[in-house]
């Protein structure tokens, strides 16, 4: 499956399910970080980057052209 299609599916199907009702949540800093973890894991898998490669999550998001979950929840 092409990478662009994977990204589009994740953003349009999976992320909305995870964030359903987020506008009603009271989210603390730690909870925001926990919301971000599954996305970061998915972006790393899509890029084929591991934690050992020491590539920052911000750089991966920029390369893929996606926004962070924290920005979405605000």
CSV table of N, CA and C in Angstrom, one decimal:
chain,number,residue,atom,x,y,z
A,1,UNK,N,0.9,-1.2,0.0
A,1,UNK,CA,0.0,0.0,0.0
A,1,UNK,C,0.9,1.2,0.0
A,2,UNK,N,0.6,2.2,-0.9
A,2,UNK,CA,1.5,3.4,-0.9
A,2,UNK,C,1.4,4.2,0.4
A,3,UNK,N,2.5,4.9,0.7
A,3,UNK,CA,2.6,5.6,2.0
A,3,UNK,C,1.6,6.7,2.1
A,4,UNK,N,1.3,7.4,1.0
A,4,UNK,CA,0.3,8.5,1.0
A,4,UNK,C,-1.1,8.0,1.4
A,5,UNK,N,-1.4,6.8,0.9
A,5,UNK,CA,-2.7,6.2,1.2
A,5,UNK,C,-2.8,5.8,2.6
A,6,UNK,N,-1.7,5.3,3.2
A,6,UNK,CA,-1.6,4.9,4.6
A,6,UNK,C,-1.8,6.1,5.5
A,7,UNK,N,-1.2,7.2,5.1
A,7,UNK,CA,-1.3,8.4,5.9
A,7,UNK,C,-2.8,8.9,5.8
A,8,UNK,N,-3.3,8.9,4.7
A,8,UNK,CA,-4.7,9.4,4.5
A,8,UNK,C,-5.7,8.6,5.3
A,9,UNK,N,-5.5,7.2,5.2
A,9,UNK,CA,-6.4,6.3,6.0
A,9,UNK,C,-6.2,6.6,7.5
A,10,UNK,N,-5.0,6.7,8.0
A,10,UNK,CA,-4.8,7.0,9.4
A,10,UNK,C,-5.5,8.3,9.8
A,11,UNK,N,-5.3,9.3,9.1
A,11,UNK,CA,-5.8,10.6,9.4
A,11,UNK,C,-7.3,10.7,9.3
A,12,UNK,N,-7.9,10.0,8.3
A,12,UNK,CA,-9.4,10.1,8.1
A,12,UNK,C,-10.2,9.0,8.9
A,13,UNK,N,-9.6,7.9,9.3
A,13,UNK,CA,-10.3,6.8,9.9
A,13,UNK,C,-9.9,6.6,11.4
A,14,UNK,N,-8.6,6.4,11.6
A,14,UNK,CA,-8.2,6.0,12.9
A,14,UNK,C,-8.1,7.2,13.9
A,15,UNK,N,-7.5,8.3,13.5
A,15,UNK,CA,-7.3,9.4,14.4
A,15,UNK,C,-8.7,9.9,14.9
A,16,UNK,N,-9.7,10.1,14.0
A,16,UNK,CA,-11.0,10.6,14.5
A,16,UNK,C,-11.6,9.7,15.6
A,17,UNK,N,-11.4,8.4,15.4
A,17,UNK,CA,-12.0,7.4,16.4
A,17,UNK,C,-11.3,7.6,17.7
A,18,UNK,N,-10.0,7.8,17.7
A,18,UNK,CA,-9.2,8.0,18.9
A,18,UNK,C,-9.5,9.3,19.6
A,19,UNK,N,-9.9,10.3,18.8
A,19,UNK,CA,-10.1,11.6,19.4
A,19,UNK,C,-11.6,12.0,19.6
A,20,UNK,N,-12.4,11.0,19.4
A,20,UNK,CA,-13.9,11.3,19.5
A,20,UNK,C,-14.2,11.9,20.8
A,21,UNK,N,-14.9,13.1,20.8
A,21,UNK,CA,-15.2,13.8,22.0
A,21,UNK,C,-14.1,14.6,22.7
A,22,UNK,N,-13.0,14.7,22.0
A,22,UNK,CA,-11.9,15.4,22.6
A,22,UNK,C,-12.1,16.8,23.0
A,23,UNK,N,-13.1,17.5,22.3
A,23,UNK,CA,-13.4,18.9,22.7
A,23,UNK,C,-14.0,19.0,24.0
A,24,UNK,N,-14.5,17.9,24.6
A,24,UNK,CA,-15.1,17.9,25.9
A,24,UNK,C,-14.1,17.5,27.0
A,25,UNK,N,-12.9,17.0,26.6
A,25,UNK,CA,-12.0,16.5,27.6
A,25,UNK,C,-11.2,17.6,28.3
A,26,UNK,N,-10.8,17.4,29.5
A,26,UNK,CA,-9.9,18.2,30.2
A,26,UNK,C,-8.6,17.5,30.1
A,27,UNK,N,-7.7,18.0,29.3
A,27,UNK,CA,-6.4,17.3,29.0
A,27,UNK,C,-5.3,18.0,29.6
A,28,UNK,N,-4.5,17.2,30.4
A,28,UNK,CA,-3.3,17.7,31.1
A,28,UNK,C,-2.1,17.4,30.2
A,29,UNK,N,-1.0,18.0,30.5
A,29,UNK,CA,0.3,17.8,29.8
A,29,UNK,C,0.6,16.3,29.5
A,30,UNK,N,0.6,15.6,30.6
A,30,UNK,CA,0.9,14.1,30.5
A,30,UNK,C,-0.1,13.4,29.6
A,31,UNK,N,-1.3,13.7,29.7
A,31,UNK,CA,-2.3,13.1,28.8
A,31,UNK,C,-2.1,13.5,27.4
A,32,UNK,N,-1.7,14.7,27.1
A,32,UNK,CA,-1.4,15.1,25.7
A,32,UNK,C,-0.3,14.3,25.1
A,33,UNK,N,0.7,14.0,26.0
A,33,UNK,CA,1.8,13.2,25.5
A,33,UNK,C,1.4,11.8,25.2
A,34,UNK,N,0.5,11.2,26.1
A,34,UNK,CA,-0.1,9.9,25.8
A,34,UNK,C,-0.9,9.8,24.6
A,35,UNK,N,-1.6,10.9,24.2
A,35,UNK,CA,-2.4,10.9,23.0
A,35,UNK,C,-1.4,10.9,21.8
A,36,UNK,N,-0.3,11.5,21.9
A,36,UNK,CA,0.7,11.6,20.8
A,36,UNK,C,1.4,10.3,20.5
A,37,UNK,N,1.6,9.5,21.5
A,37,UNK,CA,2.4,8.2,21.4
A,37,UNK,C,2.0,7.3,20.2
A,38,UNK,N,0.7,6.9,20.1
A,38,UNK,CA,0.3,6.0,19.0
A,38,UNK,C,0.5,6.6,17.7
A,39,UNK,N,0.3,7.9,17.5
A,39,UNK,CA,0.6,8.6,16.2
A,39,UNK,C,2.1,8.5,15.9
A,40,UNK,N,2.9,8.8,16.8
A,40,UNK,CA,4.4,8.8,16.6
A,40,UNK,C,4.8,7.4,16.2
A,41,UNK,N,4.3,6.4,16.9
A,41,UNK,CA,4.6,5.0,16.6
A,41,UNK,C,4.2,4.7,15.1
A,42,UNK,N,3.0,5.1,14.8
A,42,UNK,CA,2.6,4.9,13.4
A,42,UNK,C,3.4,5.6,12.4
A,43,UNK,N,3.7,6.9,12.6
A,43,UNK,CA,4.5,7.6,11.6
A,43,UNK,C,5.9,7.0,11.5
A,44,UNK,N,6.5,6.5,12.6
A,44,UNK,CA,7.8,5.9,12.5
A,44,UNK,C,7.7,4.6,11.7
A,45,UNK,N,6.7,3.8,11.9
A,45,UNK,CA,6.5,2.6,11.1
A,45,UNK,C,6.4,2.9,9.6
A,46,UNK,N,5.6,3.9,9.3
A,46,UNK,CA,5.4,4.2,7.9
A,46,UNK,C,6.7,4.7,7.2
A,47,UNK,N,7.5,5.4,8.0
A,47,UNK,CA,8.8,5.9,7.4
A,47,UNK,C,9.9,4.8,7.5
A,48,UNK,N,9.7,3.8,8.3
A,48,UNK,CA,10.7,2.7,8.5
A,48,UNK,C,11.9,3.2,9.4
A,49,UNK,N,11.5,4.1,10.3
A,49,UNK,CA,12.5,4.7,11.2
A,49,UNK,C,12.3,4.1,12.6
A,50,UNK,N,13.4,3.7,13.3
A,50,UNK,CA,13.3,3.1,14.6
A,50,UNK,C,13.8,4.2,15.6
A,51,UNK,N,13.6,3.9,16.9
A,51,UNK,CA,14.1,4.8,17.9
A,51,UNK,C,15.6,4.9,17.9
A,52,UNK,N,16.2,3.8,17.5
A,52,UNK,CA,17.7,3.7,17.5
A,52,UNK,C,18.3,4.6,16.4
A,53,UNK,N,17.4,5.0,15.4
A,53,UNK,CA,17.9,5.9,14.4
A,53,UNK,C,18.0,7.4,14.9
A,54,UNK,N,17.4,7.6,16.1
A,54,UNK,CA,17.5,8.9,16.7
A,54,UNK,C,17.0,10.1,15.8
A,55,UNK,N,15.9,9.8,15.2
A,55,UNK,CA,15.2,10.9,14.4
A,55,UNK,C,14.1,11.4,15.2
A,56,UNK,N,14.0,12.7,15.3
A,56,UNK,CA,13.0,13.4,16.2
A,56,UNK,C,11.6,13.2,15.5
A,57,UNK,N,10.6,13.1,16.4
A,57,UNK,CA,9.2,12.9,15.9
A,57,UNK,C,8.8,14.1,15.1
A,58,UNK,N,9.2,15.3,15.5
A,58,UNK,CA,8.9,16.5,14.8
A,58,UNK,C,9.4,16.5,13.3
A,59,UNK,N,10.6,16.0,13.2
A,59,UNK,CA,11.2,15.9,11.8
A,59,UNK,C,10.4,14.9,11.0
A,60,UNK,N,10.0,13.8,11.6
A,60,UNK,CA,9.2,12.8,10.8
A,60,UNK,C,7.8,13.4,10.4
A,61,UNK,N,7.2,14.1,11.3
A,61,UNK,CA,5.9,14.7,11.0
A,61,UNK,C,6.1,15.7,9.9
A,62,UNK,N,7.1,16.5,9.9
A,62,UNK,CA,7.4,17.5,8.8
A,62,UNK,C,7.5,16.8,7.5
A,63,UNK,N,8.3,15.7,7.5
A,63,UNK,CA,8.5,15.0,6.2
A,63,UNK,C,7.3,14.4,5.7
A,64,UNK,N,6.4,13.9,6.6
A,64,UNK,CA,5.1,13.3,6.1
A,64,UNK,C,4.1,14.3,5.9
A,65,UNK,N,4.2,15.5,6.4
A,65,UNK,CA,3.3,16.6,6.2
A,65,UNK,C,2.0,16.4,7.0
A,66,UNK,N,2.2,16.0,8.3
A,66,UNK,CA,1.0,15.8,9.2
A,66,UNK,C,1.1,16.7,10.4
A,67,UNK,N,0.0,17.0,11.0
A,67,UNK,CA,0.0,17.8,12.2
A,67,UNK,C,0.0,16.9,13.4
A,68,UNK,N,0.5,17.4,14.5
A,68,UNK,CA,0.6,16.6,15.8
A,68,UNK,C,-0.8,16.5,16.3
A,69,UNK,N,-1.1,15.5,17.1
A,69,UNK,CA,-2.3,15.2,17.7
A,69,UNK,C,-2.6,16.3,18.8
A,70,UNK,N,-1.6,16.8,19.4
A,70,UNK,CA,-1.8,17.9,20.4
A,70,UNK,C,-2.4,19.1,19.8
A,71,UNK,N,-2.0,19.4,18.5
A,71,UNK,CA,-2.5,20.6,17.8
A,71,UNK,C,-4.0,20.3,17.5
A,72,UNK,N,-4.3,19.1,17.2
A,72,UNK,CA,-5.7,18.7,16.9
A,72,UNK,C,-6.6,18.8,18.1
A,73,UNK,N,-6.1,18.5,19.3
A,73,UNK,CA,-7.0,18.5,20.5
A,73,UNK,C,-7.2,19.9,21.0
A,74,UNK,N,-6.4,20.8,20.8
A,74,UNK,CA,-6.5,22.2,21.3
A,74,UNK,C,-7.8,22.8,20.9
